[in-house]
Amino acid sequence: MELEKKLRPYHVWALGVGIVLVGEYMGWNFTVAKGGILGALLAMIVAGVMYIIISICASELGASTKLAGGPYDWVRLFVGPGAAAIVGLGVYMEYIALSAADAIVVGQLAAAYIPGINVQAVALLILAILTFINYRGAVTALTLNFFLTFVAAVAILLFFLSSVTGFGGVTLHPENLFSGAIPYGMVGLFAALQFGPWFYLGIEGAAMCAEECKKPTRAVPLGQQAGMITLLLMAGMTLFICSGLIGSDKLGASVYPLFEAAQNSGVGIFIFLLAVGTLFTCIASANGCVNDSSRSWFALARDEFVSDWFTAVHPKYRSPYRAVIFTLPVAIGFAFSGFLDQVITFSIVSGLVCYVMIPFALIRFRKMYPTNTSQIRPYIGPLQPYIAMFAIVIAVVIMSTFYWAYQLNLIFALVFYVVAYFYFSWRYKKMKNSRKTQFSWDAKLGWPDPEVQLGQKAINAEGGKN
């Protein structure tokens, strides 16, 4: 049974922005603790360049393959099974950790207003409700995401306009920008890059609903690129507002910086709006993460890297319901740790592993299928493969910055993925003889074998010489 195909461009936008907009409400501000206001600005710009390129790559790959596994399927088709399994696992862990971080913030926000409430109990309740919503299908989940994300984005926009114009009573303090601009010198600027991805972390997940889109060749590029533009604008507004309303020493340690900025403004309507925005964006992010992590696990199960028991599609809701349900215990495990920066760090490192492989998959895709036919490549990204190579360099540089303060986290994550690579490679070799299809190309796509494509290219080149 196939997945339901009803999603439109605004659903893709809601999935991508819904997952990531929470990064404007919390998490990004750890860049300030490392490198001050200038460090946060540098991190926002460098990470933004990387994510623009990742979005372009994801648009081309997602529109071409139209598969639910997203990065996993791209790497499976164009790189190899071991690397694909690592990316599938990386995507899964990235979104699971992110959903746990969202649930922690919701719990802490509730505890700030309801004395005696248990943060972990709230986190558990939120994750359980969102798992049930995703159990009911992607249309239900992403329609909810569209509403929540729209409200949270409008809240930032109104707060920003009031801060710039002074209309509404918000007064910025420009001295904050200079007092905490660069407290730790050049090392601080470099170290701040490690949390830069949090401004945009997960935007590539917008392409993971391609198999459930009504017209994926239009919906994926349009929704993906519109989402990235939205996030770039929101990131700039957020940094401007928060740096003008919160001192850099407090900003770098805040759990929910936009809400704290609203509190410092003293304007009741914005305190309410940003409280609602923080709540809504955390719920939207966790909701999108459940959607994307379950699709990644579903893709791993479909190729038998994990138990094929998870490939079951609900007969009524047409959702991969077992894969959806399995996200709950893993997310709870992360949420109950209670260490927000540690959970965020693992999510970022997992994402960076994918950000090395996604552009590499695009480079391999271009090499394997050099002919730009509408059947194979309905969307063609600009300046490829050069910008894909640049994105890989940026991802490696950002990963290296975890040497400062999160060295053990980086080592643990990399060892985790290396061990997983060898395990999945062994598992693939074990089941290879019993498979009816090969990983090098996929008959389901209706494409020619890439070896035939490359052979034809060589023949054409030889004919040109003659």
XYZ file of N, CA, C and O in Angstrom, residues 6-7 11 15 56 83 114 160 171 216 287 320 333 356 372 374 384 396-397 413 419 434:
88
model
N -1.372 13.851 -1.164
C -2.274 14.997 -1.151
C -1.581 16.317 -0.816
O -2.205 17.367 -0.834
N -0.288 16.293 -0.492
C 0.379 17.501 0.001
C 0.663 18.483 -1.127
O 0.997 18.109 -2.235
N 2.107 22.912 2.297
C 2.413 21.858 3.261
C 3.928 21.656 3.371
O 4.464 21.454 4.465
N 6.119 22.204 6.651
C 6.974 21.161 7.227
C 8.371 21.698 7.482
O 8.915 21.566 8.580
N 19.036 24.089 -2.106
C 19.077 23.944 -3.564
C 19.321 22.486 -3.948
O 18.666 21.940 -4.850
N 26.759 4.278 3.315
C 26.620 5.720 3.522
C 25.147 6.106 3.651
O 24.789 6.980 4.453
N 3.151 27.804 35.620
C 2.326 26.941 36.472
C 3.225 26.353 37.551
O 3.947 25.369 37.300
N 9.288 42.627 15.454
C 10.371 43.301 14.743
C 9.932 44.679 14.245
O 10.646 45.685 14.417
N 11.222 49.625 22.915
C 12.410 50.471 22.810
C 13.665 49.604 22.876
O 13.875 48.888 23.867
N 4.998 16.573 -6.802
C 6.287 16.802 -6.136
C 7.274 17.641 -6.933
O 8.081 18.357 -6.357
N 6.262 18.405 15.946
C 5.318 17.737 15.057
C 5.970 17.376 13.729
O 5.868 16.232 13.243
N 2.835 5.648 7.746
C 3.715 4.566 8.228
C 3.620 4.487 9.758
O 4.537 4.861 10.481
N 13.393 9.346 25.657
C 14.715 9.112 26.231
C 15.583 10.364 26.180
O 16.252 10.705 27.165
N 27.144 16.864 4.875
C 28.291 16.462 4.071
C 27.829 15.545 2.937
O 28.268 15.669 1.792
N 20.238 16.302 -18.931
C 19.217 17.090 -18.236
C 17.847 16.907 -18.879
O 17.337 17.781 -19.578
N 13.685 16.234 -18.527
C 12.639 16.580 -17.569
C 12.202 15.363 -16.765
O 11.709 15.493 -15.646
N 25.964 24.284 -10.008
C 26.369 22.963 -9.529
C 27.425 22.369 -10.446
O 27.408 22.639 -11.642
N 32.111 20.709 7.252
C 33.279 20.153 7.947
C 33.888 21.186 8.894
O 34.264 20.872 10.031
N 33.960 22.437 8.454
C 34.499 23.511 9.301
C 33.637 23.700 10.549
O 34.142 23.797 11.676
N 29.553 11.176 19.010
C 28.675 11.132 17.839
C 29.370 10.496 16.642
O 28.794 9.644 15.947
N 30.591 3.228 13.905
C 30.153 1.872 14.276
C 28.900 1.496 13.486
O 28.781 0.370 12.977
N 19.870 -12.034 -1.364
C 18.440 -12.333 -1.354
C 17.590 -11.187 -1.901
O 16.383 -11.326 -2.053
